[in-house]
Amino acid sequence: MFTILPRRTIPALGQSRLRTVFSVPSCIPVHPLRASVPFRSPLSRPQRQFSTSSPLRVQYTRFSDTHTYHSRRPDQNKVTKVVVFVTAAGVVYYIAHLEQVPETGRWRFMDISPKFEAKLEEASYASLLSEFEGRILPAKHPITRHVHRVVSGLLEASDLGTLGPSDPSVSPAVDDGFWRDDPFAAARPHDPHTSPGGKEWNLLVVNDPKIVNALASFGTIVVFTGILPVCKDEQGLAAVVGHEIGHAVARHASERYSSSKILILLAILLQAVGIDFGVARMLNYLLFKLPNSRTQELEADTLGMRIAAKACYDPRSAVEMHTRLARASESGGVGFTLEFLRTHPVPERRIKHLEELVPEAYEIIAANPQCAGIRNSVEQFLGAITRWG
């Protein structure tokens, strides 16, 4: 409830304080107040008026370092020009050194001369002798003689050369506990006195039952004893060694040596445009090196099948051999890995690829008059293809 108060006059300014908040001035006219001190609103910013006779100059300085700001752009232009020049020169050099693999027609980069490759062969052989010193079986060992006979037959049948003069003379098959009877061994042609022209190869048989592998590095073929139980017989060994000879014939080691230069250059260029060197190397490894390695493995499978067929070995043994290798890998604890992270294709893909090559290999055997011992098997196989094709 409100109470109505009586009217009161307001004293002059400075004589008395305002006594009520609801009083309304009535007896004193209201005039605009002019204070002797300029009034400043608490919400308004003070403004200052000034003038100068010098011309107005506006300059932006970043972190008080004008030299860095003005010199950064020219340096970046230089880096861009260098990257463009190196890239263009690299593309020209790459195209100038492209060639086709004679056996398959695949295009690849190769910039190693035969003279330099010969030096790599000598260095590789010396390195292998040093690495496996004390584990290399002597030339007269029964296993070495047996492996030597298979390797010699593969090389001579394809006119790829011979083993070195220090290798032992050819001897009949040896009962060493690793081998099954080979029904085609008697029919397979072999003349120890033949000396086809071409390359001279080296053979090392390494006594290591834990290594299930074989390799061919710049003209040197290495067979580990650990792979012999998986091979089971001469047919399986021929499939493995034929694959490794295929790597050497296609010069895959030299190709990898050449490609490594391109991968390093790409990593440097990617780093120049802002990508970390480690990330660039990883991208090169996943996008270039691994896919090329898998391509080389399939190419070696193709060449190995042809090499073994020319020596009258049953091509189905290669399929069976890779099937046993896949089982050995599974039993050895090798887990599942995505193919794009592998240096070799997955076993299923390799086996399928080899199965597709079997008809071609049988045609090679059928065209060779020296493969009379397995001609009946070839004719039965080709007849089955004709009936079911």
XYZ file of C-alpha atoms in Angstrom:
389
model
C 0.000 0.000 0.000
C 1.360 3.388 -1.006
C 1.084 6.620 1.096
C 0.632 9.975 -0.638
C 3.114 12.489 0.702
C 2.565 16.274 0.606
C 4.387 18.375 -1.960
C 7.647 19.990 -0.975
C 9.825 22.451 -2.772
C 13.320 21.482 -3.846
C 16.067 23.755 -2.566
C 18.585 25.270 -4.853
C 21.431 23.096 -6.026
C 24.095 22.878 -3.352
C 21.898 24.017 -0.425
C 20.327 20.759 0.624
C 20.212 17.100 -0.310
C 17.247 15.442 -1.982
C 15.089 14.049 0.813
C 12.650 11.842 -1.096
C 12.945 9.770 -4.199
C 9.389 10.505 -5.340
C 9.591 14.306 -5.132
C 8.976 16.209 -8.351
C 10.406 19.721 -8.751
C 7.647 22.298 -9.244
C 8.860 25.687 -8.036
C 12.262 25.904 -9.651
C 12.465 25.981 -13.395
C 14.730 23.369 -14.829
C 17.599 24.656 -16.920
C 20.429 22.707 -18.519
C 23.244 22.280 -16.064
C 26.716 23.468 -16.961
C 29.365 22.169 -14.706
C 32.737 23.770 -14.481
C 34.382 20.362 -14.890
C 33.653 18.430 -18.127
C 31.319 15.530 -17.501
C 32.575 12.094 -18.501
C 30.275 9.159 -18.850
C 31.716 6.005 -17.293
C 30.794 4.091 -20.479
C 32.407 6.449 -22.942
C 36.061 6.208 -23.945
C 38.189 9.332 -23.772
C 38.989 10.735 -27.140
C 42.091 12.662 -27.934
C 42.459 14.950 -30.868
C 45.870 15.473 -32.320
C 47.457 16.477 -35.554
C 50.865 16.080 -37.113
C 52.612 17.558 -40.071
C 54.467 14.312 -41.015
C 52.859 11.965 -43.577
C 51.007 8.916 -42.254
C 53.003 5.656 -42.589
C 51.558 2.238 -41.747
C 53.976 -0.667 -41.275
C 53.177 -4.231 -40.125
C 55.883 -5.993 -38.169
C 55.531 -9.651 -37.212
C 57.332 -10.676 -34.049
C 59.664 -7.694 -34.541
C 61.558 -9.681 -37.240
C 61.148 -7.913 -40.536
C 64.079 -9.781 -42.111
C 62.483 -13.199 -41.576
C 59.151 -12.036 -42.917
C 60.539 -10.482 -46.082
C 63.047 -13.252 -46.809
C 60.749 -16.243 -46.266
C 58.913 -16.014 -49.569
C 62.040 -15.930 -51.794
C 63.465 -18.969 -49.952
C 60.239 -20.881 -50.502
C 60.325 -20.075 -54.186
C 63.865 -21.441 -54.391
C 62.812 -24.690 -52.719
C 59.896 -25.039 -55.119
C 62.140 -24.501 -58.121
C 64.635 -27.079 -56.867
C 61.875 -29.637 -56.260
C 60.406 -29.082 -59.725
C 63.830 -29.325 -61.387
C 64.831 -32.508 -59.527
C 61.445 -34.089 -60.235
C 61.644 -33.299 -63.947
C 65.211 -34.606 -64.173
C 64.211 -37.738 -62.273
C 61.281 -38.414 -64.610
C 63.524 -38.065 -67.672
C 66.149 -40.354 -66.127
C 63.474 -42.893 -65.151
C 61.944 -43.035 -68.636
C 65.372 -43.303 -70.255
C 66.155 -46.430 -68.199
C 62.904 -48.323 -68.682
C 63.169 -51.779 -70.195
C 61.081 -54.913 -70.634
C 61.769 -58.233 -68.947
C 62.627 -60.439 -71.954
C 60.811 -63.492 -70.597
C 57.524 -61.807 -69.602
C 57.431 -58.373 -71.266
C 56.918 -56.500 -67.976
C 58.216 -52.913 -67.960
C 60.639 -51.983 -65.190
C 63.344 -49.476 -64.229
C 66.919 -50.760 -64.583
C 70.036 -48.568 -64.488
C 72.725 -51.131 -63.604
C 75.275 -51.948 -66.274
C 76.461 -55.554 -66.833
C 79.955 -54.532 -65.705
C 78.679 -53.239 -62.370
C 76.435 -56.288 -62.019
C 79.493 -58.550 -62.379
C 81.108 -56.723 -59.462
C 77.952 -57.230 -57.419
C 78.088 -60.966 -58.170
C 81.635 -61.229 -56.832
C 80.796 -59.219 -53.723
C 77.613 -61.220 -53.111
C 79.401 -64.572 -53.399
C 82.118 -63.474 -50.969
C 79.466 -62.203 -48.552
C 77.541 -65.497 -48.657
C 80.700 -67.527 -48.063
C 81.467 -65.382 -45.034
C 77.909 -65.472 -43.688
C 77.509 -69.258 -43.867
C 81.080 -70.169 -43.026
C 81.259 -73.462 -41.138
C 77.799 -74.576 -42.302
C 78.426 -75.144 -46.026
C 78.426 -78.830 -46.918
C 81.489 -80.017 -48.853
C 81.267 -80.738 -52.561
C 81.516 -84.503 -52.062
C 78.725 -84.686 -49.492
C 75.821 -86.902 -50.707
C 73.251 -84.121 -50.265
C 75.430 -81.638 -52.137
C 75.844 -84.094 -55.011
C 72.129 -84.677 -55.271
C 71.300 -80.958 -55.220
C 74.068 -80.357 -57.737
C 72.555 -82.892 -60.147
C 69.127 -81.237 -60.012
C 70.506 -77.714 -60.415
C 72.753 -78.730 -63.309
C 69.843 -80.357 -65.120
C 67.714 -77.217 -64.799
C 70.454 -74.884 -66.024
C 71.526 -77.017 -68.946
C 67.999 -77.784 -70.171
C 67.285 -74.055 -70.534
C 70.796 -73.257 -71.811
C 71.388 -70.897 -68.899
C 74.952 -71.961 -68.205
C 76.725 -74.387 -65.897
C 77.863 -74.626 -62.318
C 81.373 -73.539 -61.467
C 84.378 -75.763 -62.171
C 84.893 -76.481 -58.482
C 81.577 -78.321 -58.257
C 81.627 -82.115 -57.890
C 81.012 -84.488 -60.738
C 77.491 -85.714 -61.297
C 76.561 -88.784 -59.290
C 73.401 -90.895 -59.147
C 70.679 -90.158 -56.626
C 71.664 -90.780 -53.008
C 69.505 -92.385 -50.340
C 69.863 -89.667 -47.750
C 66.517 -90.001 -46.013
C 65.002 -86.897 -47.609
C 63.940 -88.175 -50.998
C 61.154 -90.227 -52.437
C 61.544 -92.236 -55.613
C 61.167 -90.103 -58.719
C 59.385 -92.103 -61.436
C 60.597 -89.694 -64.134
C 64.276 -89.581 -63.114
C 65.308 -92.418 -65.417
C 63.597 -90.861 -68.429
C 64.985 -87.384 -67.795
C 67.824 -86.553 -70.182
C 71.169 -85.721 -68.702
C 74.600 -85.741 -70.246
C 77.398 -84.863 -67.811
C 79.677 -83.971 -70.711
C 77.444 -81.257 -72.125
C 78.683 -77.747 -71.489
C 76.139 -75.237 -72.742
C 77.391 -71.748 -73.164
C 76.318 -68.897 -70.960
C 76.698 -67.941 -67.351
C 78.769 -69.733 -64.735
C 76.824 -70.291 -61.522
C 77.863 -71.050 -57.948
C 76.072 -73.521 -55.667
C 76.113 -73.540 -51.859
C 74.296 -76.177 -49.794
C 73.982 -74.852 -46.238
C 73.429 -77.299 -43.396
C 70.718 -75.548 -41.388
C 67.580 -77.627 -40.739
C 65.772 -74.642 -39.195
C 65.784 -72.556 -42.380
C 63.114 -73.724 -44.823
C 64.290 -71.732 -47.794
C 66.419 -71.433 -50.918
C 67.654 -68.344 -52.717
C 69.566 -67.112 -55.741
C 71.647 -63.963 -55.363
C 73.590 -62.549 -58.325
C 74.531 -65.906 -59.829
C 74.865 -67.875 -56.580
C 72.240 -70.508 -55.719
C 71.863 -71.328 -52.020
C 69.850 -74.333 -50.807
C 69.269 -74.856 -47.076
C 68.863 -78.407 -45.814
C 65.760 -77.329 -43.906
C 63.747 -77.221 -47.136
C 64.635 -80.749 -48.250
C 62.044 -82.546 -46.077
C 59.355 -80.246 -47.506
C 60.536 -80.948 -51.061
C 60.272 -84.713 -50.394
C 61.706 -85.663 -53.797
C 63.573 -84.406 -56.813
C 60.406 -82.985 -58.310
C 59.824 -80.706 -55.327
C 63.446 -79.599 -55.248
C 63.314 -78.785 -58.965
C 60.235 -76.612 -58.363
C 61.992 -74.658 -55.589
C 65.311 -74.240 -57.394
C 63.551 -73.398 -60.669
C 61.754 -70.558 -58.890
C 65.045 -69.186 -57.533
C 66.736 -69.480 -60.922
C 63.772 -67.547 -62.324
C 64.618 -64.667 -59.964
C 68.203 -64.660 -61.214
C 67.281 -64.936 -64.898
C 64.899 -61.983 -64.595
C 67.607 -60.014 -62.715
C 65.276 -59.211 -59.856
C 68.150 -58.460 -57.462
C 69.530 -55.833 -59.847
C 66.036 -54.451 -60.337
C 65.589 -54.030 -56.582
C 68.980 -52.336 -56.375
C 67.930 -49.897 -59.103
C 64.513 -49.236 -57.579
C 66.031 -48.409 -54.202
C 67.520 -45.236 -55.701
C 64.116 -44.090 -56.929
C 62.518 -44.809 -53.553
C 65.148 -42.751 -51.732
C 64.694 -39.856 -54.166
C 60.914 -39.963 -53.723
C 61.296 -39.911 -49.945
C 63.543 -36.832 -50.158
C 61.107 -35.021 -52.478
C 58.166 -35.817 -50.205
C 60.115 -34.457 -47.264
C 60.854 -31.269 -49.224
C 57.120 -30.620 -49.667
C 56.457 -31.065 -45.957
C 55.988 -34.803 -45.423
C 58.086 -36.358 -42.678
C 60.969 -38.495 -43.986
C 59.885 -41.500 -41.924
C 56.312 -41.238 -43.209
C 57.607 -40.857 -46.769
C 59.713 -44.008 -46.453
C 56.755 -45.928 -45.056
C 54.545 -44.809 -47.965
C 57.201 -45.844 -50.478
C 57.540 -49.213 -48.751
C 53.803 -49.909 -48.792
C 52.938 -48.417 -52.181
C 55.996 -49.319 -54.265
C 58.423 -51.791 -52.711
C 55.981 -54.422 -51.423
C 53.779 -54.517 -54.562
C 56.867 -54.794 -56.761
C 58.201 -57.631 -54.598
C 54.947 -59.582 -54.967
C 55.031 -59.014 -58.738
C 58.556 -60.397 -58.884
C 57.523 -63.506 -56.933
C 54.726 -64.308 -59.362
C 57.075 -63.664 -62.266
C 59.641 -66.053 -60.762
C 56.890 -68.673 -60.375
C 56.139 -68.349 -64.095
C 59.777 -68.620 -65.136
C 60.464 -71.420 -62.665
C 57.596 -73.487 -64.052
C 58.952 -73.095 -67.586
C 62.522 -73.909 -66.531
C 61.416 -77.081 -64.739
C 59.232 -78.121 -67.684
C 62.160 -77.783 -70.109
C 64.057 -80.205 -67.861
C 61.102 -82.644 -68.096
C 59.906 -82.182 -64.501
C 56.212 -82.646 -63.857
C 54.658 -79.148 -63.505
C 52.097 -80.393 -61.006
C 54.949 -80.868 -58.541
C 55.256 -77.073 -58.249
C 51.616 -76.812 -57.176
C 52.070 -79.625 -54.666
C 55.287 -78.086 -53.375
C 53.700 -74.705 -52.662
C 50.775 -76.439 -50.993
C 53.212 -78.169 -48.624
C 55.032 -74.884 -48.025
C 51.749 -73.214 -47.068
C 51.028 -75.989 -44.579
C 54.548 -75.758 -43.178
C 54.114 -72.009 -42.679
C 50.828 -72.525 -40.848
C 52.281 -75.213 -38.601
C 55.298 -73.017 -37.941
C 53.138 -70.351 -36.353
C 53.044 -67.896 -39.240
C 49.770 -66.043 -38.703
C 47.442 -64.419 -41.182
C 48.750 -61.220 -42.740
C 47.041 -58.947 -45.242
C 48.594 -59.339 -48.675
C 49.498 -55.661 -49.078
C 51.765 -56.017 -46.018
C 53.586 -59.069 -47.395
C 56.660 -59.393 -49.583
C 55.177 -62.563 -51.123
C 51.650 -63.163 -52.411
C 49.362 -65.165 -50.150
C 49.692 -68.944 -50.698
C 46.208 -69.256 -52.193
C 47.009 -66.735 -54.903
C 50.338 -68.361 -55.748
C 48.823 -71.829 -55.961
C 46.060 -70.570 -58.235
C 48.641 -68.828 -60.429
C 50.692 -72.029 -60.715
C 47.624 -74.074 -61.581
C 46.926 -71.682 -64.448
C 50.472 -72.285 -65.746
C 50.245 -76.096 -65.750
C 48.762 -76.409 -69.290
C 51.526 -74.227 -70.750
C 54.168 -76.292 -68.955
C 52.725 -79.529 -70.289
C 52.845 -78.120 -73.803
C 56.551 -77.398 -73.294
C 57.101 -80.995 -72.204
C 55.074 -82.357 -75.112
C 57.183 -80.381 -77.576
C 60.427 -81.779 -76.136
C 61.297 -85.178 -77.667
C 63.660 -85.902 -74.778
C 60.751 -85.950 -72.298
C 59.448 -89.295 -73.594
C 59.275 -90.760 -70.107
C 56.346 -88.566 -69.087
C 54.741 -88.123 -72.502
C 51.862 -90.450 -71.574
C 51.015 -88.344 -68.522
C 51.132 -85.218 -70.644
C 48.811 -86.668 -73.273
C 46.335 -87.781 -70.609
C 46.344 -84.322 -69.041
C 45.904 -82.490 -72.343
C 43.154 -84.916 -73.324
C 41.304 -84.191 -70.095
C 41.557 -80.463 -70.747
C 40.142 -80.955 -74.243
C 37.198 -83.012 -72.970
C 36.308 -80.692 -70.118
C 37.247 -77.450 -71.871
